[in-house]
């Protein structure tokens, strides 16, 4: 029984199943089995090329297809390690390099898909560990991601040496300048930004002082406006009183003169 199982040809079955899955667009696709990549015996299990650029594939498996699509199949007895993953990615890179002219096969028009019966937990763990590395370099970008910033903050929060803290602060200073909106959003989440506040204490204190100074300036300006308004009011009242007195003075001589003429 074991011998019969070992002789099962899994890969031809996989290629046939792939053609059946994509049967609705079979005329739009070219299926090349055991495709040789380059002169050396490097082969991807299945290469699917769209005959017409922009063709829409109806099957959900083909919905992610670009112009050139490499499919790697792992039988139930095959392992699927991080090395297998990078080998397939390497195949895609080699395939891209063998275009008839320079950049004849654009990198953005290549997909690599893996098919396996069981979920590759160890591979996913390895890839997640890879993604979690080098957060210090990743946040030195104009498009830093929140998860990378948080991972970096989590890492540097355990630093105790002043030199390491200074380096972390230098990285953050650059990253903050390039991603102000992102860091403002992170700082609003108090549970998430304790490490950020600790590392950026000087900058935060400086910002607080600047805001306080602006508030004082605004208060001074408001007081000056209020004081100026009161002065203007006093001036107007004084001018009004002076005008009334002048009117009274101007009327008095006229009355006396009239009285004298009447008496005469």
Tab-separated table of C-alpha atoms in Angstrom:
chain	number	residue	atom	x	y	z
A	1	UNK	CA	0.000	0.000	0.000
A	2	UNK	CA	2.844	2.331	0.894
A	3	UNK	CA	4.617	1.630	-2.404
A	4	UNK	CA	1.460	2.498	-4.366
A	5	UNK	CA	1.104	5.776	-2.428
A	6	UNK	CA	4.704	6.719	-3.143
A	7	UNK	CA	4.072	6.233	-6.889
A	8	UNK	CA	1.101	8.607	-7.000
A	9	UNK	CA	1.784	11.423	-9.460
A	10	UNK	CA	0.387	14.366	-7.514
A	11	UNK	CA	1.635	17.208	-9.674
A	12	UNK	CA	-0.046	16.253	-12.976
A	13	UNK	CA	-3.286	15.907	-11.036
A	14	UNK	CA	-2.779	19.372	-9.557
A	15	UNK	CA	-2.172	20.927	-12.972
A	16	UNK	CA	-5.304	19.278	-14.343
A	17	UNK	CA	-7.318	20.470	-11.346
A	18	UNK	CA	-6.052	24.019	-11.897
A	19	UNK	CA	-7.182	23.935	-15.517
A	20	UNK	CA	-10.611	22.708	-14.437
A	21	UNK	CA	-10.872	25.434	-11.797
A	22	UNK	CA	-10.176	28.058	-14.457
A	23	UNK	CA	-12.171	26.390	-17.234
A	24	UNK	CA	-14.431	29.409	-17.710
A	25	UNK	CA	-11.448	31.412	-18.904
A	26	UNK	CA	-9.484	28.607	-20.504
A	27	UNK	CA	-9.334	30.421	-23.846
A	28	UNK	CA	-7.850	33.456	-22.108
A	29	UNK	CA	-5.067	31.519	-20.403
A	30	UNK	CA	-2.044	29.493	-21.426
A	31	UNK	CA	-1.168	26.552	-19.165
A	32	UNK	CA	2.456	25.393	-19.270
A	33	UNK	CA	3.275	22.357	-17.157
A	34	UNK	CA	6.707	21.657	-15.685
A	35	UNK	CA	7.951	24.935	-17.108
A	36	UNK	CA	11.740	25.134	-17.274
A	37	UNK	CA	13.034	28.426	-15.884
A	38	UNK	CA	16.255	29.216	-17.722
A	39	UNK	CA	18.769	26.660	-18.945
A	40	UNK	CA	19.239	25.010	-15.582
A	41	UNK	CA	16.649	22.433	-14.452
A	42	UNK	CA	14.708	24.904	-12.308
A	43	UNK	CA	11.021	24.243	-12.715
A	44	UNK	CA	7.862	25.745	-11.298
A	45	UNK	CA	4.920	23.348	-11.114
A	46	UNK	CA	2.603	25.474	-13.235
A	47	UNK	CA	2.911	28.752	-15.107
A	48	UNK	CA	-0.311	30.500	-16.160
A	49	UNK	CA	-0.037	33.431	-18.570
A	50	UNK	CA	-2.921	35.658	-19.540
A	51	UNK	CA	-3.147	35.705	-23.321
A	52	UNK	CA	-4.905	39.049	-23.268
A	53	UNK	CA	-3.752	41.797	-20.863
A	54	UNK	CA	-6.533	42.876	-18.548
A	55	UNK	CA	-8.583	39.707	-18.988
A	56	UNK	CA	-10.938	39.243	-16.018
A	57	UNK	CA	-10.800	35.765	-14.494
A	58	UNK	CA	-14.134	34.638	-13.073
A	59	UNK	CA	-12.863	31.926	-10.733
A	60	UNK	CA	-11.928	33.215	-7.251
A	61	UNK	CA	-8.529	31.523	-7.448
A	62	UNK	CA	-7.732	33.428	-10.598
A	63	UNK	CA	-9.100	36.720	-9.281
A	64	UNK	CA	-5.635	37.623	-7.978
A	65	UNK	CA	-3.897	36.717	-11.234
A	66	UNK	CA	-1.723	39.243	-13.030
A	67	UNK	CA	-0.171	38.692	-16.463
A	68	UNK	CA	2.312	36.023	-15.310
A	69	UNK	CA	1.346	33.611	-12.543
A	70	UNK	CA	3.558	30.960	-10.953
A	71	UNK	CA	1.828	28.171	-9.027
A	72	UNK	CA	3.717	25.832	-6.708
A	73	UNK	CA	2.019	22.701	-5.399
A	74	UNK	CA	3.001	20.690	-2.314
A	75	UNK	CA	1.640	17.170	-2.069
A	76	UNK	CA	0.301	15.827	1.264
A	77	UNK	CA	3.657	14.185	1.929
A	78	UNK	CA	5.769	17.215	0.988
A	79	UNK	CA	7.128	19.600	3.559
A	80	UNK	CA	6.710	23.339	3.206
A	81	UNK	CA	9.458	25.264	4.950
A	82	UNK	CA	10.708	28.817	4.800
A	83	UNK	CA	13.331	27.622	2.300
A	84	UNK	CA	10.625	26.276	-0.018
A	85	UNK	CA	8.930	29.647	0.171
A	86	UNK	CA	12.048	31.568	-0.779
A	87	UNK	CA	12.907	29.057	-3.493
A	88	UNK	CA	9.572	29.778	-5.202
A	89	UNK	CA	10.110	33.509	-4.794
A	90	UNK	CA	13.544	32.963	-6.343
A	91	UNK	CA	11.920	31.170	-9.279
A	92	UNK	CA	9.713	34.209	-9.823
A	93	UNK	CA	12.751	36.494	-9.819
A	94	UNK	CA	14.615	34.264	-12.266
A	95	UNK	CA	11.532	34.032	-14.495
A	96	UNK	CA	11.283	37.813	-14.545
A	97	UNK	CA	14.943	38.143	-15.556
A	98	UNK	CA	14.500	35.937	-18.633
A	99	UNK	CA	12.221	38.278	-20.556
A	100	UNK	CA	12.989	38.798	-24.227
A	101	UNK	CA	13.855	42.441	-23.592
A	102	UNK	CA	14.739	44.516	-20.511
A	103	UNK	CA	11.766	44.576	-18.143
A	104	UNK	CA	9.610	42.737	-20.661
A	105	UNK	CA	8.005	41.012	-17.678
A	106	UNK	CA	7.161	43.767	-15.156
A	107	UNK	CA	7.578	42.702	-11.536
A	108	UNK	CA	4.108	44.038	-10.695
A	109	UNK	CA	2.644	41.621	-13.254
A	110	UNK	CA	3.910	38.487	-11.475
A	111	UNK	CA	2.141	36.466	-8.801
A	112	UNK	CA	3.332	33.421	-6.874
A	113	UNK	CA	0.742	31.076	-5.370
A	114	UNK	CA	1.267	28.064	-3.129
A	115	UNK	CA	-1.111	25.129	-2.853
A	116	UNK	CA	-0.987	22.628	-0.020
A	117	UNK	CA	-3.482	20.411	1.762
A	118	UNK	CA	-2.495	21.422	5.307
A	119	UNK	CA	-2.060	24.921	6.731
A	120	UNK	CA	1.710	25.686	6.943
A	121	UNK	CA	1.775	26.959	10.542
A	122	UNK	CA	5.542	26.842	10.968
A	123	UNK	CA	6.068	28.707	7.716
A	124	UNK	CA	3.600	31.421	8.695
A	125	UNK	CA	5.322	31.783	12.079
A	126	UNK	CA	8.669	32.148	10.326
A	127	UNK	CA	7.297	34.754	7.941
A	128	UNK	CA	5.693	36.694	10.797
A	129	UNK	CA	9.013	36.748	12.600
A	130	UNK	CA	10.641	38.050	9.435
A	131	UNK	CA	8.028	40.797	9.122
A	132	UNK	CA	8.551	41.839	12.733
A	133	UNK	CA	12.268	42.427	12.278
A	134	UNK	CA	14.030	45.688	11.447
A	135	UNK	CA	11.263	47.986	12.706
A	136	UNK	CA	13.887	50.692	13.281
A	137	UNK	CA	14.617	50.800	9.549
A	138	UNK	CA	10.965	50.441	8.567
A	139	UNK	CA	9.833	53.562	10.434
A	140	UNK	CA	12.476	55.649	8.649
A	141	UNK	CA	10.015	56.243	5.849
A	142	UNK	CA	7.475	58.838	4.784
A	143	UNK	CA	4.903	56.044	4.854
A	144	UNK	CA	5.658	54.405	8.196
A	145	UNK	CA	3.042	51.944	9.442
A	146	UNK	CA	1.497	52.109	12.891
A	147	UNK	CA	2.301	48.465	13.665
A	148	UNK	CA	5.993	49.052	12.882
A	149	UNK	CA	6.081	52.161	15.086
A	150	UNK	CA	4.421	50.308	17.961
A	151	UNK	CA	6.788	47.358	17.545
A	152	UNK	CA	9.760	49.708	17.611
A	153	UNK	CA	8.446	51.461	20.718
A	154	UNK	CA	7.870	48.131	22.421
A	155	UNK	CA	11.435	47.086	21.640
A	156	UNK	CA	13.174	50.283	22.739
A	157	UNK	CA	11.081	50.660	25.910
A	158	UNK	CA	13.310	47.988	27.451
A	159	UNK	CA	16.547	49.839	26.746
A	160	UNK	CA	18.436	50.917	29.868
A	161	UNK	CA	21.725	52.265	28.509
A	162	UNK	CA	21.733	55.974	27.751
A	163	UNK	CA	23.488	55.443	24.428
A	164	UNK	CA	20.763	53.079	23.247
A	165	UNK	CA	18.082	55.515	24.397
A	166	UNK	CA	19.787	58.329	22.507
A	167	UNK	CA	19.862	56.220	19.328
A	168	UNK	CA	16.175	55.356	19.735
A	169	UNK	CA	15.371	59.028	20.252
A	170	UNK	CA	17.320	59.969	17.108
A	171	UNK	CA	15.350	57.422	15.062
A	172	UNK	CA	12.058	58.708	16.443
A	173	UNK	CA	12.916	62.344	15.790
A	174	UNK	CA	13.372	61.596	12.079
A	175	UNK	CA	10.346	59.310	11.878
A	176	UNK	CA	8.088	61.819	13.640
A	177	UNK	CA	9.115	64.632	11.294
A	178	UNK	CA	8.270	62.442	8.284
A	179	UNK	CA	5.003	61.047	9.696
A	180	UNK	CA	3.448	63.764	11.874
A	181	UNK	CA	-0.178	62.712	11.335
A	182	UNK	CA	0.580	59.093	12.213
A	183	UNK	CA	2.331	60.004	15.461
A	184	UNK	CA	-0.434	62.420	16.421
A	185	UNK	CA	-2.895	59.547	16.063
A	186	UNK	CA	-0.682	57.236	18.119
A	187	UNK	CA	-0.189	59.827	20.848
A	188	UNK	CA	-3.966	60.173	21.228
A	189	UNK	CA	-4.051	56.538	22.319
A	190	UNK	CA	-2.584	56.891	25.814
A	191	UNK	CA	-2.306	53.161	26.387
A	192	UNK	CA	-0.156	52.824	23.303
A	193	UNK	CA	2.074	55.875	23.546
A	194	UNK	CA	3.595	55.665	27.045
A	195	UNK	CA	6.935	54.583	25.576
A	196	UNK	CA	6.644	57.286	22.947
A	197	UNK	CA	5.999	59.957	25.572
A	198	UNK	CA	8.970	58.765	27.605
A	199	UNK	CA	11.326	58.801	24.638
A	200	UNK	CA	10.028	62.123	23.347
A	201	UNK	CA	9.695	63.845	26.709
A	202	UNK	CA	11.860	66.812	25.693
A	203	UNK	CA	9.913	67.404	22.492
A	204	UNK	CA	6.562	67.049	24.252
A	205	UNK	CA	7.650	69.463	27.015
A	206	UNK	CA	8.846	71.908	24.382
A	207	UNK	CA	5.512	71.669	22.589
A	208	UNK	CA	3.669	72.186	25.881
A	209	UNK	CA	5.774	75.271	26.639
A	210	UNK	CA	5.079	76.603	23.159
A	211	UNK	CA	1.350	76.114	23.602
A	212	UNK	CA	1.470	77.796	27.008
A	213	UNK	CA	3.352	80.737	25.499
A	214	UNK	CA	0.773	80.991	22.709
A	215	UNK	CA	-2.038	80.978	25.282
A	216	UNK	CA	-0.317	83.758	27.238
A	217	UNK	CA	0.124	85.785	24.055
A	218	UNK	CA	-3.540	85.340	23.192
A	219	UNK	CA	-4.566	86.415	26.707
A	220	UNK	CA	-2.292	89.476	26.493
A	221	UNK	CA	-3.734	90.398	23.114
A	222	UNK	CA	-7.271	90.001	24.449
A	223	UNK	CA	-6.399	92.151	27.484
A	224	UNK	CA	-4.826	94.796	25.246
A	225	UNK	CA	-7.919	94.866	23.052
A	226	UNK	CA	-10.146	95.165	26.108
A	227	UNK	CA	-7.959	97.918	27.581
A	228	UNK	CA	-7.892	99.736	24.239
A	229	UNK	CA	-11.670	99.509	24.020
A	230	UNK	CA	-12.030	100.954	27.520
A	231	UNK	CA	-9.659	103.818	26.642
A	232	UNK	CA	-11.605	104.573	23.484
A	233	UNK	CA	-14.830	104.518	25.488
A	234	UNK	CA	-13.363	106.944	28.043
A	235	UNK	CA	-12.131	109.222	25.268
A	236	UNK	CA	-15.559	109.220	23.628
A	237	UNK	CA	-17.254	109.983	26.939
A	238	UNK	CA	-14.777	112.823	27.614
A	239	UNK	CA	-15.278	114.237	24.140
A	240	UNK	CA	-19.029	114.048	24.599
A	241	UNK	CA	-18.899	115.890	27.942
A	242	UNK	CA	-16.575	118.515	26.481
A	243	UNK	CA	-18.918	119.003	23.532
A	244	UNK	CA	-21.895	119.539	25.856
A	245	UNK	CA	-19.976	122.136	27.879
A	246	UNK	CA	-19.013	123.949	24.723
A	247	UNK	CA	-22.614	124.079	23.646
A	248	UNK	CA	-23.642	125.541	27.008
A	249	UNK	CA	-20.903	128.165	26.795
A	250	UNK	CA	-21.945	129.119	23.304
A	251	UNK	CA	-25.574	129.525	24.359
A	252	UNK	CA	-24.907	131.754	27.442
A	253	UNK	CA	-23.646	134.916	25.650
A	254	UNK	CA	-26.538	134.812	23.208
A	255	UNK	CA	-29.067	134.776	26.073
A	256	UNK	CA	-27.389	137.640	27.898
A	257	UNK	CA	-27.274	139.774	24.740
A	258	UNK	CA	-30.925	139.113	24.034
A	259	UNK	CA	-31.841	140.111	27.594
A	260	UNK	CA	-29.884	143.375	27.264
A	261	UNK	CA	-31.616	144.320	24.037
A	262	UNK	CA	-34.992	143.511	25.549
A	263	UNK	CA	-34.289	145.691	28.623
A	264	UNK	CA	-33.218	148.584	26.468
